mmCIF file of C-alpha atoms in Angstrom:
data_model
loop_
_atom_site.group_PDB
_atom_site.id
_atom_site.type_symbol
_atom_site.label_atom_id
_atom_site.label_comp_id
_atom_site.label_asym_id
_atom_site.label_seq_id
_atom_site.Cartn_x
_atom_site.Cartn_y
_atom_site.Cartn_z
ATOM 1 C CA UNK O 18 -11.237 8.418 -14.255
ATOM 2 C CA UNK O 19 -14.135 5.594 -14.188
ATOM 3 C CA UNK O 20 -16.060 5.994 -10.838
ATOM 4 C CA UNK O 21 -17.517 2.459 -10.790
ATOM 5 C CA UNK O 22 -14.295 1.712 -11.216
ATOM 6 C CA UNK O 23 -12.685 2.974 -8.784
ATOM 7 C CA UNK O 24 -15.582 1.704 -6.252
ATOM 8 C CA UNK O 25 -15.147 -1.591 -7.664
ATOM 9 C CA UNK O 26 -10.999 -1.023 -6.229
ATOM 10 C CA UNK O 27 -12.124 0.600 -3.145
ATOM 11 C CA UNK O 28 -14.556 -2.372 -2.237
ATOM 12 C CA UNK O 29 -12.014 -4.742 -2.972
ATOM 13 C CA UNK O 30 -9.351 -3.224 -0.667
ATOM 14 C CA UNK O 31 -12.495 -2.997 1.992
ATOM 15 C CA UNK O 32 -13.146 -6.767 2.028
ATOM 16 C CA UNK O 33 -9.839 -8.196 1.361
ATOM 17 C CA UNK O 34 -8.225 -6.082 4.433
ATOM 18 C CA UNK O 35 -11.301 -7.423 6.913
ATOM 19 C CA UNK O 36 -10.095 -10.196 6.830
ATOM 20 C CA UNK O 37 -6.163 -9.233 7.324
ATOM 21 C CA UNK O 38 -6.957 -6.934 10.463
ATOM 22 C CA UNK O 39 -8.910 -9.656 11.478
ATOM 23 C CA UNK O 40 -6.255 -12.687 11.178
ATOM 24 C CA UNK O 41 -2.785 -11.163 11.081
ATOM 25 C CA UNK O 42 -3.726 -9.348 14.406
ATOM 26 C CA UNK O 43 -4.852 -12.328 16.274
ATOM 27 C CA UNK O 44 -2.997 -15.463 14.850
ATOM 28 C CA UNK O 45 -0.543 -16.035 17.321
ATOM 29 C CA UNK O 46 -3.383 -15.611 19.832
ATOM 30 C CA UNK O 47 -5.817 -18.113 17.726
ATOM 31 C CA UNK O 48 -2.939 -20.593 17.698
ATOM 32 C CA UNK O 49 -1.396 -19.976 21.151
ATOM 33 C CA UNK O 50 -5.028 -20.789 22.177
ATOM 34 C CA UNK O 51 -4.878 -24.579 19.712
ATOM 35 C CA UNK O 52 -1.754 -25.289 22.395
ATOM 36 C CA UNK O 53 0.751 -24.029 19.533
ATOM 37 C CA UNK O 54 3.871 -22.713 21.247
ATOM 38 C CA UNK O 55 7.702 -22.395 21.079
ATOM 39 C CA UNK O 56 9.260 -23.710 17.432
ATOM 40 C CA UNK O 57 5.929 -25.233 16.259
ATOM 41 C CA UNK O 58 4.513 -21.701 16.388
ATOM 42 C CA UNK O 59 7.628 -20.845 14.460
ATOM 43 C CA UNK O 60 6.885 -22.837 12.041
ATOM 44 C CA UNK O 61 3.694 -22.012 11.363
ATOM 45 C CA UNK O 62 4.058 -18.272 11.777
ATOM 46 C CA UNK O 63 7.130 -18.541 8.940
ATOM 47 C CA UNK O 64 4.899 -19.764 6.453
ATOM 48 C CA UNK O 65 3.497 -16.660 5.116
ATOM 49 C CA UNK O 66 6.838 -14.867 5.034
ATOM 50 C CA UNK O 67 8.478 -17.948 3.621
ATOM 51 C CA UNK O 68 5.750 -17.691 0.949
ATOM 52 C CA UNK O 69 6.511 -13.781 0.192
ATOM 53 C CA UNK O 70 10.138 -15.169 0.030
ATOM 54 C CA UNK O 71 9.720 -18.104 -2.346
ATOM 55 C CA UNK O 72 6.750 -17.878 -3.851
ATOM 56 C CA UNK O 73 6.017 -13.918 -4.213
ATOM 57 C CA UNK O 74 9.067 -13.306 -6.430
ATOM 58 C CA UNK O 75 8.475 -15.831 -8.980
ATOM 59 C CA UNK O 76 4.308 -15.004 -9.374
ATOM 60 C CA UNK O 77 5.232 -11.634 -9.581
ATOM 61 C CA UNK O 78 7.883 -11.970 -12.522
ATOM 62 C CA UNK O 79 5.383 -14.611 -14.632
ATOM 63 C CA UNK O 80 2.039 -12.135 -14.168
ATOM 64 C CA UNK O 81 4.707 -9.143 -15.952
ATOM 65 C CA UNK O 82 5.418 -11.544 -18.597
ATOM 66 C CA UNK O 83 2.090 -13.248 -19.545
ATOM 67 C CA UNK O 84 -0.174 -10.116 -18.086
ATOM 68 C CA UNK O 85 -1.612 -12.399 -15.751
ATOM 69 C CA UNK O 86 -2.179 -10.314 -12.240
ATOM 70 C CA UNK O 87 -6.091 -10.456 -12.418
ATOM 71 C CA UNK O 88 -6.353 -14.277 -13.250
ATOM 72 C CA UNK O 89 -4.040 -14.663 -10.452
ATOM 73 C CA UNK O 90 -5.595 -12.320 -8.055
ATOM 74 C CA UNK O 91 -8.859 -14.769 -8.270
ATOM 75 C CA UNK O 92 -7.103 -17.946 -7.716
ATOM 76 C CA UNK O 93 -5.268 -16.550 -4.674
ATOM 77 C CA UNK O 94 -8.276 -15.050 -2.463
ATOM 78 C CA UNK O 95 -9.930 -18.598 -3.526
ATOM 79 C CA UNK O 96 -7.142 -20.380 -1.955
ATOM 80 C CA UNK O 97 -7.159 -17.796 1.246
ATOM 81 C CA UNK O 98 -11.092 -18.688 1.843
ATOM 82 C CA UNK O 99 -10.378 -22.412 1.876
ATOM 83 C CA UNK O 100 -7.443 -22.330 4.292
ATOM 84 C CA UNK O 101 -9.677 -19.777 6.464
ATOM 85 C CA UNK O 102 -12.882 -22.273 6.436
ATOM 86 C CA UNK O 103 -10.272 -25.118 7.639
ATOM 87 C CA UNK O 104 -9.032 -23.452 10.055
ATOM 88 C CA UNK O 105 -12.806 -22.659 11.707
ATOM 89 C CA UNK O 106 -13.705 -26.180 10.836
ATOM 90 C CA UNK O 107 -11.298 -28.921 10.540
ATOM 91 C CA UNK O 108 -10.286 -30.810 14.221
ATOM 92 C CA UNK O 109 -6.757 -28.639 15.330
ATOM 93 C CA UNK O 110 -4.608 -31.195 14.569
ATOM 94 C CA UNK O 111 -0.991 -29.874 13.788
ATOM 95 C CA UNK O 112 -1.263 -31.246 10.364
ATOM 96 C CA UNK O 113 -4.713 -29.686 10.060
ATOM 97 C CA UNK O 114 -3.537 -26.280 11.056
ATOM 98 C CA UNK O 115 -0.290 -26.367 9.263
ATOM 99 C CA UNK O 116 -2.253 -27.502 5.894
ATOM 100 C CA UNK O 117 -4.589 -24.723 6.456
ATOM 101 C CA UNK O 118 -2.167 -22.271 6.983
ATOM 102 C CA UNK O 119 -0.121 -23.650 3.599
ATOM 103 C CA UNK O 120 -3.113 -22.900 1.932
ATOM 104 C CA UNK O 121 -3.297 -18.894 3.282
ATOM 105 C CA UNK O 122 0.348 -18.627 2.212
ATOM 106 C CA UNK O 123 -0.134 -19.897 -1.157
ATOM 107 C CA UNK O 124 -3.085 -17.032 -1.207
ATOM 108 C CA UNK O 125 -1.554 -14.043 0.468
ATOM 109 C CA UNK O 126 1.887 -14.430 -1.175
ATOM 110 C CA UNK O 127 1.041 -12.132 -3.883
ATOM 111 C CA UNK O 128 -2.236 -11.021 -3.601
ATOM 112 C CA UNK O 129 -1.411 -7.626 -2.141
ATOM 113 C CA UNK O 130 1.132 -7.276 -4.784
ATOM 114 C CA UNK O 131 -1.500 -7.910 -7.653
ATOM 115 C CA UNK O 132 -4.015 -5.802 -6.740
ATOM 116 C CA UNK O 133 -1.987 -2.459 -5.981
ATOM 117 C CA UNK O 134 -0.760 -3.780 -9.521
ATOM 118 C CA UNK O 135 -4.021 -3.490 -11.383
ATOM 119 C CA UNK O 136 -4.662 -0.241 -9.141
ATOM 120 C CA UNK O 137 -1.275 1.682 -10.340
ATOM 121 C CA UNK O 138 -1.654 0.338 -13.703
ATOM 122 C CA UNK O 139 -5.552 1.695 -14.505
ATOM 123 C CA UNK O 140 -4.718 4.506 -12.602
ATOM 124 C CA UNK O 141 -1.291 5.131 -14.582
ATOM 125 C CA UNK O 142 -3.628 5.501 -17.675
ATOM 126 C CA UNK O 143 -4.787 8.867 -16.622
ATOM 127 C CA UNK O 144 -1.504 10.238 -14.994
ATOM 128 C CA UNK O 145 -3.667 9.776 -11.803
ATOM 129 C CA UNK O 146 -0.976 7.443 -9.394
ATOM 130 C CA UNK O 147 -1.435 9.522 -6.913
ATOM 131 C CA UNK O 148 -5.203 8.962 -6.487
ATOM 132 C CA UNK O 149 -3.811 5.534 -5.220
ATOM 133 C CA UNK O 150 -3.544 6.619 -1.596
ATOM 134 C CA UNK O 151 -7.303 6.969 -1.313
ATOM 135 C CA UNK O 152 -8.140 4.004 -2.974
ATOM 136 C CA UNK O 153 -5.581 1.855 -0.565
ATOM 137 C CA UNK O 154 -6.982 3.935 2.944
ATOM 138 C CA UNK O 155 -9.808 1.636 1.795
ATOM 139 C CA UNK O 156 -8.099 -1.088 3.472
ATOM 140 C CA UNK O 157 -7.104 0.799 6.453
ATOM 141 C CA UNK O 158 -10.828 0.961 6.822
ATOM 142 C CA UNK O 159 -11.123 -2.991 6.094
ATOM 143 C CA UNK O 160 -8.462 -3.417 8.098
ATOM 144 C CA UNK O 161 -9.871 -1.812 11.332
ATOM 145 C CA UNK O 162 -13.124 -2.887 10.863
ATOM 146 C CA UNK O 163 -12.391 -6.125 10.741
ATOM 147 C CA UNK O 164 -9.566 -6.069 14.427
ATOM 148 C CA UNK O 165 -12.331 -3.851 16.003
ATOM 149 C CA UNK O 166 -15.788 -6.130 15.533
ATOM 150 C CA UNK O 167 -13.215 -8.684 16.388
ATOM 151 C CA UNK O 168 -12.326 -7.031 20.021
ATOM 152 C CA UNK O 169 -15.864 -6.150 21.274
ATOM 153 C CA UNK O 170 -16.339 -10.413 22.276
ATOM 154 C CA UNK O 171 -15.257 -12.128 24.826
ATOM 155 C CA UNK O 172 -11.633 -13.909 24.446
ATOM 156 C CA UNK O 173 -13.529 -17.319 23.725
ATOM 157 C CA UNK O 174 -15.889 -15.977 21.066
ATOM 158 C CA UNK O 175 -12.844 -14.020 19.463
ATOM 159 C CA UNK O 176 -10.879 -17.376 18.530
ATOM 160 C CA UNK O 177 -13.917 -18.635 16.991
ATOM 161 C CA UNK O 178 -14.558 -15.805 14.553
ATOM 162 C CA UNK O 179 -10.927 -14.882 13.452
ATOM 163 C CA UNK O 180 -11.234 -17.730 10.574
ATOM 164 C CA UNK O 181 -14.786 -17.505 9.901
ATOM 165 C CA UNK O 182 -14.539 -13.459 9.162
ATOM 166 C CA UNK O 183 -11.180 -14.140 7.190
ATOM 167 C CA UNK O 184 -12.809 -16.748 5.530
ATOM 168 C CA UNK O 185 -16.093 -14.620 4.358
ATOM 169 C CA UNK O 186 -13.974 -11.518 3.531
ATOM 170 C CA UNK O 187 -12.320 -13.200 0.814
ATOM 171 C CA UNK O 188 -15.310 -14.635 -0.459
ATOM 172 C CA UNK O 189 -16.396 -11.059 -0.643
ATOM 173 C CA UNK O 190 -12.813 -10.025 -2.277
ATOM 174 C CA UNK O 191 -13.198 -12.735 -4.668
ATOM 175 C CA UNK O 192 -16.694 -11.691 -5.929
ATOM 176 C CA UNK O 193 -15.599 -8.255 -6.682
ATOM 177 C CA UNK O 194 -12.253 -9.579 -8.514
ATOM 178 C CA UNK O 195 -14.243 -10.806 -11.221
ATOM 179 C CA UNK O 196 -15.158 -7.247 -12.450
ATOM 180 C CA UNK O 197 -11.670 -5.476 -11.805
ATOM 181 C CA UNK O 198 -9.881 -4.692 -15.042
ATOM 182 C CA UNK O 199 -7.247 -6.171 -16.310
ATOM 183 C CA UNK O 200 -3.159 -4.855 -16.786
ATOM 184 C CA UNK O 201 -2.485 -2.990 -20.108
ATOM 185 C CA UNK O 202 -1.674 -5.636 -22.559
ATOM 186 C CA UNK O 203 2.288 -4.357 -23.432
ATOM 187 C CA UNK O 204 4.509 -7.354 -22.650
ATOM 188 C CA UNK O 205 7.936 -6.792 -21.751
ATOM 189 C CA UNK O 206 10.855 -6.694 -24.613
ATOM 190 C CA UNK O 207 13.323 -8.216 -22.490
ATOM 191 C CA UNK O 208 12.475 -11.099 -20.368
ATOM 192 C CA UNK O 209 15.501 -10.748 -18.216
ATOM 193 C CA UNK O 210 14.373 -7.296 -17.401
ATOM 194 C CA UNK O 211 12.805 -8.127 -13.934
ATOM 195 C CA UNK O 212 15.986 -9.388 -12.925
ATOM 196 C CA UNK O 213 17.913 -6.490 -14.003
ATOM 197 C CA UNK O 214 15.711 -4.187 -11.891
ATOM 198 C CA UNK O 215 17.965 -5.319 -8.752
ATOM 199 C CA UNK O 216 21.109 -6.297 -10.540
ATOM 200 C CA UNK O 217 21.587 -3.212 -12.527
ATOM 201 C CA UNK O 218 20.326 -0.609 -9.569
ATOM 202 C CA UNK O 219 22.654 -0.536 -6.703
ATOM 203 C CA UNK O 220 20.526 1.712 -4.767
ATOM 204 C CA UNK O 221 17.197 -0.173 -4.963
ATOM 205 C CA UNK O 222 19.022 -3.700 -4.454
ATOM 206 C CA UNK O 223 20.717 -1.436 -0.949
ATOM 207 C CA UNK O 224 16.869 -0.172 -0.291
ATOM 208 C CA UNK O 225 16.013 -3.992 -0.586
ATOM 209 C CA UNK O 226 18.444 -4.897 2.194
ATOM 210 C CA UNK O 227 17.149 -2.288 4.364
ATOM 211 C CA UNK O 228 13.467 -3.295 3.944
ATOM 212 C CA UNK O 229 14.935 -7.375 5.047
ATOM 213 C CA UNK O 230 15.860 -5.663 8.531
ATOM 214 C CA UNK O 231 13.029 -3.511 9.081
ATOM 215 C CA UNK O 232 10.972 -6.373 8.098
ATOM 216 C CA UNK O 233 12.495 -8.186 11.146
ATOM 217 C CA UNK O 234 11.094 -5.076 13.260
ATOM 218 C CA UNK O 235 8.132 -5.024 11.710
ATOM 219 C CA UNK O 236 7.067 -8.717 11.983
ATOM 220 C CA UNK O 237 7.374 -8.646 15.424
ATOM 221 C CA UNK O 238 5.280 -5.657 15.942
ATOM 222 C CA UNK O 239 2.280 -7.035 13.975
ATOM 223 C CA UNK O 240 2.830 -10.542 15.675
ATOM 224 C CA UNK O 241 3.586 -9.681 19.101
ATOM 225 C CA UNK O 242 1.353 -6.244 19.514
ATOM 226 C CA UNK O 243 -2.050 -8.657 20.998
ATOM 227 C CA UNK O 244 0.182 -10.575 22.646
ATOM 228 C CA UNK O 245 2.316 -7.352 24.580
ATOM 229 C CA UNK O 246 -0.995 -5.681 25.320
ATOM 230 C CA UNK O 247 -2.806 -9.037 27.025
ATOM 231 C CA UNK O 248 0.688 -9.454 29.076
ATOM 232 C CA UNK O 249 -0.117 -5.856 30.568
ATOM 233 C CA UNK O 250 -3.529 -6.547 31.635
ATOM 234 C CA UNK O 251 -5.542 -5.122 29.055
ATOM 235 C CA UNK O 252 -8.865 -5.514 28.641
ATOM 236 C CA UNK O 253 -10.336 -8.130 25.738
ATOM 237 C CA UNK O 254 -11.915 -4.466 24.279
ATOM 238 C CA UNK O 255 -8.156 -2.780 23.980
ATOM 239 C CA UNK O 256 -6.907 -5.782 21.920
ATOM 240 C CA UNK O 257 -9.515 -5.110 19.303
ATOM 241 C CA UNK O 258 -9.672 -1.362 19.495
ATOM 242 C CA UNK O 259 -5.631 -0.734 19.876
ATOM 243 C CA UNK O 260 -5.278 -2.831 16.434
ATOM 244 C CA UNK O 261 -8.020 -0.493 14.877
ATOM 245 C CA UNK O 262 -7.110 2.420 16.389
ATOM 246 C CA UNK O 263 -3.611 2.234 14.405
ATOM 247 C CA UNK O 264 -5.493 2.940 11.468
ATOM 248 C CA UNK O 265 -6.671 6.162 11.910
ATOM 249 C CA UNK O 266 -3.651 8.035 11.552
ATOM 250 C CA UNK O 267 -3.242 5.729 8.353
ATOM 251 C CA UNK O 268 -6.474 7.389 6.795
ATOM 252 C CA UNK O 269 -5.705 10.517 7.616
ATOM 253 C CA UNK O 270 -2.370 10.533 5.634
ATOM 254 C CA UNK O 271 -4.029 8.228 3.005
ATOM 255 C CA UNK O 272 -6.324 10.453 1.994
ATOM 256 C CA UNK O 273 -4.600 13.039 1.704
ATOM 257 C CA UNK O 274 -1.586 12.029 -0.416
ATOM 258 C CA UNK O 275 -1.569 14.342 -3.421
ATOM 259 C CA UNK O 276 -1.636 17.161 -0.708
ATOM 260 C CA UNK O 277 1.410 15.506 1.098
ATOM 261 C CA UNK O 278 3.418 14.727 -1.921
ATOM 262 C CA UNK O 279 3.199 18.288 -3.427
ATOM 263 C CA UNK O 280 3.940 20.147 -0.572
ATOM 264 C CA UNK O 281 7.043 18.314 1.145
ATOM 265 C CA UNK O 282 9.433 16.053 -0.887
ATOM 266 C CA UNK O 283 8.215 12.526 -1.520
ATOM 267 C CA UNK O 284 12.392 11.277 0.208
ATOM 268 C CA UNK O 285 11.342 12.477 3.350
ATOM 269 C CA UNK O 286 7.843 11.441 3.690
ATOM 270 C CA UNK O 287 8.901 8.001 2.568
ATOM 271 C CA UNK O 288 11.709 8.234 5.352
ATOM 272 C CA UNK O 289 9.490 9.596 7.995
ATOM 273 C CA UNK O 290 7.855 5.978 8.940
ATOM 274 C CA UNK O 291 10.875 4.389 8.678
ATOM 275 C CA UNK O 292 12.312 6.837 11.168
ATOM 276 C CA UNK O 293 8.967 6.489 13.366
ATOM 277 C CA UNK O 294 9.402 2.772 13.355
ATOM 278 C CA UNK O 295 12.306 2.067 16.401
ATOM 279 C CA UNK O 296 10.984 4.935 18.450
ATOM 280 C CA UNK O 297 7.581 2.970 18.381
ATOM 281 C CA UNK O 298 9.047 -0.762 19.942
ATOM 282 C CA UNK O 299 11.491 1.656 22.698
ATOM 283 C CA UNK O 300 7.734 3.317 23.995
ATOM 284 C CA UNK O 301 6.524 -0.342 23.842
ATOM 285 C CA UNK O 302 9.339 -1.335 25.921
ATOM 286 C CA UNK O 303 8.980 1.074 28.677
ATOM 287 C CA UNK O 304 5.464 1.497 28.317
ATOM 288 C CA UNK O 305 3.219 -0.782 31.167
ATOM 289 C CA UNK O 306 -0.056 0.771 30.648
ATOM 290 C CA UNK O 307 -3.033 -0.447 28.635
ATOM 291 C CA UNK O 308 -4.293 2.821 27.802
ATOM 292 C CA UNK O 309 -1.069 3.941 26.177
ATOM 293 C CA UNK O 310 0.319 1.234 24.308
ATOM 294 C CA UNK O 311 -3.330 2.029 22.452
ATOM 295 C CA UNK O 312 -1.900 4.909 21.604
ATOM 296 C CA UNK O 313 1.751 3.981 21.064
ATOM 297 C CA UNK O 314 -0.272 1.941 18.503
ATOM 298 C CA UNK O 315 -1.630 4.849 16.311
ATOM 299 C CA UNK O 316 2.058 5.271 15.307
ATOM 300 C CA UNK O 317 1.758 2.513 12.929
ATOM 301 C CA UNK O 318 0.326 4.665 10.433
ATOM 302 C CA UNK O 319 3.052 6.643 9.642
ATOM 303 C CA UNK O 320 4.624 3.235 9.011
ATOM 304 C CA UNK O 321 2.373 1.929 6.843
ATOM 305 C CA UNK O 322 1.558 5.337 4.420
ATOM 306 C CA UNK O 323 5.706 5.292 4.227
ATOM 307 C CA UNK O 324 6.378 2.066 3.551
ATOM 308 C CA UNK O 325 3.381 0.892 1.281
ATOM 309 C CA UNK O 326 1.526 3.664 0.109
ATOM 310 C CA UNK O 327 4.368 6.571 -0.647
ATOM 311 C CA UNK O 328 6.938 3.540 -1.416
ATOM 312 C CA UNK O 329 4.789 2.063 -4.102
ATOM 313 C CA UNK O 330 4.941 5.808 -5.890
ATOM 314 C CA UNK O 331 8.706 5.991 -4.790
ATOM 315 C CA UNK O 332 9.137 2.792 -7.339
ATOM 316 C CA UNK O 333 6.538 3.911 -9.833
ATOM 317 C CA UNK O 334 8.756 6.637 -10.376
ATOM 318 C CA UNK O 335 12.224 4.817 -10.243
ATOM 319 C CA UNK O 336 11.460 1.002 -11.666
ATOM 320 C CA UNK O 337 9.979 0.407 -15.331
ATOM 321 C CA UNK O 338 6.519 0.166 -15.821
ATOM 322 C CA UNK O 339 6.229 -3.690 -17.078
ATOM 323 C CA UNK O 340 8.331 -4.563 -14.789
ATOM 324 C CA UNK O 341 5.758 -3.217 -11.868
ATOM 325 C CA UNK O 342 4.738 -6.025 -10.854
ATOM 326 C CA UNK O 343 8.083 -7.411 -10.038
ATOM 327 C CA UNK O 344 9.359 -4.761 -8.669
ATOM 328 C CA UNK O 345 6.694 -4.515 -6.102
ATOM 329 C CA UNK O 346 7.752 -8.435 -5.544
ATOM 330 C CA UNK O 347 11.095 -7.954 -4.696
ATOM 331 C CA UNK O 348 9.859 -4.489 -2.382
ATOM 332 C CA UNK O 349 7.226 -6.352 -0.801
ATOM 333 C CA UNK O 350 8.963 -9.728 -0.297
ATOM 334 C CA UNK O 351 11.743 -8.258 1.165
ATOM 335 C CA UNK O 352 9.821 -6.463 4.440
ATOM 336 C CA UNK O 353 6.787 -9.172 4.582
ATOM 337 C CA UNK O 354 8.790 -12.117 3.030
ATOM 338 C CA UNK O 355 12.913 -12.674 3.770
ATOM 339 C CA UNK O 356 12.922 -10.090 7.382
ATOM 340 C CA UNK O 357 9.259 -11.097 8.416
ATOM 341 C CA UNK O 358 10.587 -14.833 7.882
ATOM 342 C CA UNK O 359 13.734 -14.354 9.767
ATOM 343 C CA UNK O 360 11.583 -12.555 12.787
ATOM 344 C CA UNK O 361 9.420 -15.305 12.650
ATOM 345 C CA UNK O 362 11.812 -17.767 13.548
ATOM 346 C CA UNK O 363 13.899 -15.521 15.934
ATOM 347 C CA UNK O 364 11.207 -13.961 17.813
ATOM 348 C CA UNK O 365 8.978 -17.062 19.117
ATOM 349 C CA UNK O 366 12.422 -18.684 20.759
ATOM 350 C CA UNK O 367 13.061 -14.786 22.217
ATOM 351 C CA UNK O 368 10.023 -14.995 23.738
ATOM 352 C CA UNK O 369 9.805 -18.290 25.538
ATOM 353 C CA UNK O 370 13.424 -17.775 26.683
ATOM 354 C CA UNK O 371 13.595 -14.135 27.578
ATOM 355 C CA UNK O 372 10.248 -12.403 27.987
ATOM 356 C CA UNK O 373 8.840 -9.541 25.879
ATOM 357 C CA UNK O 374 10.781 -6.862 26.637
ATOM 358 C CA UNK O 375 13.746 -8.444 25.125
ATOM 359 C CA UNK O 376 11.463 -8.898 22.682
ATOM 360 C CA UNK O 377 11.262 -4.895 22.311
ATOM 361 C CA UNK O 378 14.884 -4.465 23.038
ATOM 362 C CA UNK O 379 15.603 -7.024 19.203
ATOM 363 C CA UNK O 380 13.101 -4.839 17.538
ATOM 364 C CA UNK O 381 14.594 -1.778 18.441
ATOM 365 C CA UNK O 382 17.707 -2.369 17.226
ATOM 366 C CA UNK O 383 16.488 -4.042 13.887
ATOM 367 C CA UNK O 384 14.489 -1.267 12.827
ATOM 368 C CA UNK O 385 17.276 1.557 13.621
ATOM 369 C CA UNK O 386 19.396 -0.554 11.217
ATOM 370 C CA UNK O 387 16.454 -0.787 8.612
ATOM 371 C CA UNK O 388 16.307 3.133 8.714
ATOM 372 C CA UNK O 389 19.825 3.928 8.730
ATOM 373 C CA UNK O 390 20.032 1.273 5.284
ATOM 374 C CA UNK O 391 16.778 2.789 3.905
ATOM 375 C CA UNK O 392 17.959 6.334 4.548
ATOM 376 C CA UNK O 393 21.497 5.715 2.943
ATOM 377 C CA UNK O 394 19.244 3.905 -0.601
ATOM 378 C CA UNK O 395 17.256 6.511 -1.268
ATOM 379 C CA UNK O 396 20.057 9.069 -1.890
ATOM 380 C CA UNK O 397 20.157 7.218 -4.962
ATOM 381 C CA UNK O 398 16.416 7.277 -5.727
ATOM 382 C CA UNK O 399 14.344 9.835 -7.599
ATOM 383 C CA UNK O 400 11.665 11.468 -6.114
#
C-alpha cells in the first residue's frame, strides 16, 4: 500500500472532521445565540438531513455511473467553505443564515460518502479494507480537535469561531482533495443496478428502515448533547471537552479494527453500538451532573465504529462493488438524511413544549426500535 497515499487520506479525514466537531456540535448553540428558536430552528436544522435525503441519493448513483466521486468531492468542500465564511460574515439575517446553511447542505450531502468511497476503493486494490478503520480514526482526531479548541473560550468567543474554523478546515480539505486518487475506472453494466441494491435485498432495504429510526435517536443526540449539558450547569470547558472526549473510545476501536474483526464476528460488533445507543439517552435522562454526562458522552464511540466504520465493511462485503458508492448513499442517507430529518423537525417543537428530558424519554424509545430493526436485518447479512 502507497504511504503518501494513505497520509494524503489520513490528512484529509483530519481537516475535513475539524470542521464537523467544530459545527455539528455547536450549531444549535451558534443559532440559538442569532435569536433562532422554535420551527425556524427547525427549519434550518432540517436542511442538512433534507439534503442527505434528496440530494445524497441521487450524487451518489451519478458518481457510480460516470466515476465521478473525486470531481465531486472538490466541488462539495468548496461549497461547505463558502456557506461557513457567510455564516462568520454576512449580517444574521434569516435569509442570510438560511442561504448559508443551503450552501453547507449542498456540501456535506455527500461528501462523507465520497471520500470513504475513494478510501474503500484504493484500499480494495490491495485486499486491504480493513486498513480503513485507521485511516477514518483520523477524523475522530479532526473531529475532537476541532469541539475541544472550540470549548477552552469563553461562550462569546465560541460563537464567533464555529464558522470561521469550519470555514478554514475545508479550505484545508479542499487543498488535499486535489491529490487524492481517483475510483477504478470499471463502469457499471447495468444502470438500474443501484436501484436494485434495495429492491432486490429484503434484508438491506429492512436494515435501511432501521437506520431511519435510529437516525431519529441519533440526531437528537448530536443536536441536543451542548444544549443538555449547558441546561445542567456545566462549565463553557465541559461543552468543548465532553464533545471531544466522545472520541476517544472511537480511536481506540478505530485503530484497532483488523484485531476486532478477526477475533469476534463482524454481526455483533456491528450490533454492539446499536445496542449501546438507547442505554446512552436513558443515563442522559437521569443523569444531572456535569461531570458525568462527560462521560455518558464517551459512549458515542461505540456508536460511531458500529455504525460507520464496521457498517461500511458490513456493505463492502454484502453490496456490489460499483455500486459502492450508492450503497453507502442509501446507508448513510437513511441515519443522517430521512431519521436525522424527521428528528429535526420533531425534536425542536419537543423541546420548547416539554423540556429536555422528554427530549431523552423520544430518543430512548427511537433508538430501541432502530436496534430491534437493525438486529432483525442483519440475520440476513453476511459477515
Amino acid at each position: 500500500m502507497d504511504l503518501k497515499t494513505a497520509v494524503k487520506f489520513k490528512s484529509y479525514y483530519f481537516f475535513k472532521f475539524i470542521g464537523q466537531g467544530a459545527l455539528y456540535s455547536f450549531l444549535v448553540l451558534f443559532l440559538n445565540n442569532k435569536g433562532i428558536t422554535g420551527s425556524s430552528l427547525g427549519i434550518l436544522l432540517m436542511m442538512l438531513p433534507l439534503g442527505k435525503v434528496v440530494l445524497l441519493p441521487i450524487i451518489g448513483y451519478i458518481c457510480d455511473l460516470y466515476r465521478i466521486h473525486k470531481f465531486v468531492l472538490i466541488i462539495s468542500v468548496v461549497l461547505n467553505a463558502t456557506g461557513a465564511l457567510m455564516l462568520a460574515f454576512f449580517s444574521p439575517l434569516y435569509s442570510n443564515l438560511f442561504l448559508a446553511i443551503l450552501l453547507i447542505t449542498l456540501g456535506e450531502a455527500s461528501s462523507d460518502t465520497l471520500i470513504n468511497t475513494l478510501s474503500l476503493d484504493f484500499l480494495s486494490r490491495s485486499s486491504n479494507q480493513t486498513h480503513f478503520g485507521k485511516w477514518r480514526l483520523w477524523g475522530a482526531i479532526g473531529y475532537m480537535a476541532g469541539s475541544f479548541s472550540l470549548g477552552l473560550f469563553q461562550f462569546d468567543i465560541i460563537i464567533k469561531l464555529i464558522p470561521l474554523l469550519f470555514a478554514g478546515a475545508n479550505i484545508l480539505a479542499f487543498c488535499l482533495a486535489f491529490f487524492l486518487p481517483k475510483t477504478s475506472a470499471t463502469k457499471p453494466a447495468d444502470w438500474l443496478g443501484g436501484l436494485k441494491i434495495v429492491t432486490q435485498n429484503k434484508s438491506f432495504a429492512l436494515l435501511l428502515v432501521g437506520m431511519v429510526i435510529t437516525g431519529i435517536a441519533f440526531s437528537n443526540i448530536i443536536s441536543y448533547f451542548t444544549v443538555y449539558m449547558n441546561g445542567i450547569k456545566a462549565a463553557s470547558w465541559m461543552l468543548g471537552s465532553g464533545v471531544a472526549m466522545q472520541t476517544f473510545t472511537e480511536i481506540i476501536l478505530s485503530a484497532n479494527t483488523k484485531k476486532i474483526t478477526q477475533k469476534f464476528p463482524l454481526r455483533s460488533i456491528y450490533l454492539l453500538g446499536f445496542f449501546i445507543l438507547p442505554l446512552r439517552s436513558f443515563f442522559y435522562l437521569i443523569n444531572k451532573t456535569p461531570i458525568i454526562g462527560l462521560f455518558i458522552q464517551n459512549l458515542h464511540g461505540f456508536f460511531i465504529f458500529s455504525a460507520f466504520i464496521v457498517g461500511l465493511i458490513v456493505l463492502e462485503k454484502n453490496l456490489p462493488p460499483e455500486w459502492r458508492s450508492s450503497g453507502q448513499s442509501f446507508y448513510t442517507s437513511s441515519i443522517g438524511g430521512v431519521g436525522a430529518l424527521i428528528g429535526s423537525f420533531i425534536a425542536p417543537i419537543i423541546f420548547e413544549f416539554y423540556g429536555m428530558d422528554m427530549i431523552w424519554i423520544f430518543t430512548t424509545f427511537c433508538a430501541l426500535i432502530g436496534f430491534l430493526l437493525i438486529s432483525r436485518a442483519s440475520n440476513g447479512l453476511a459477515g
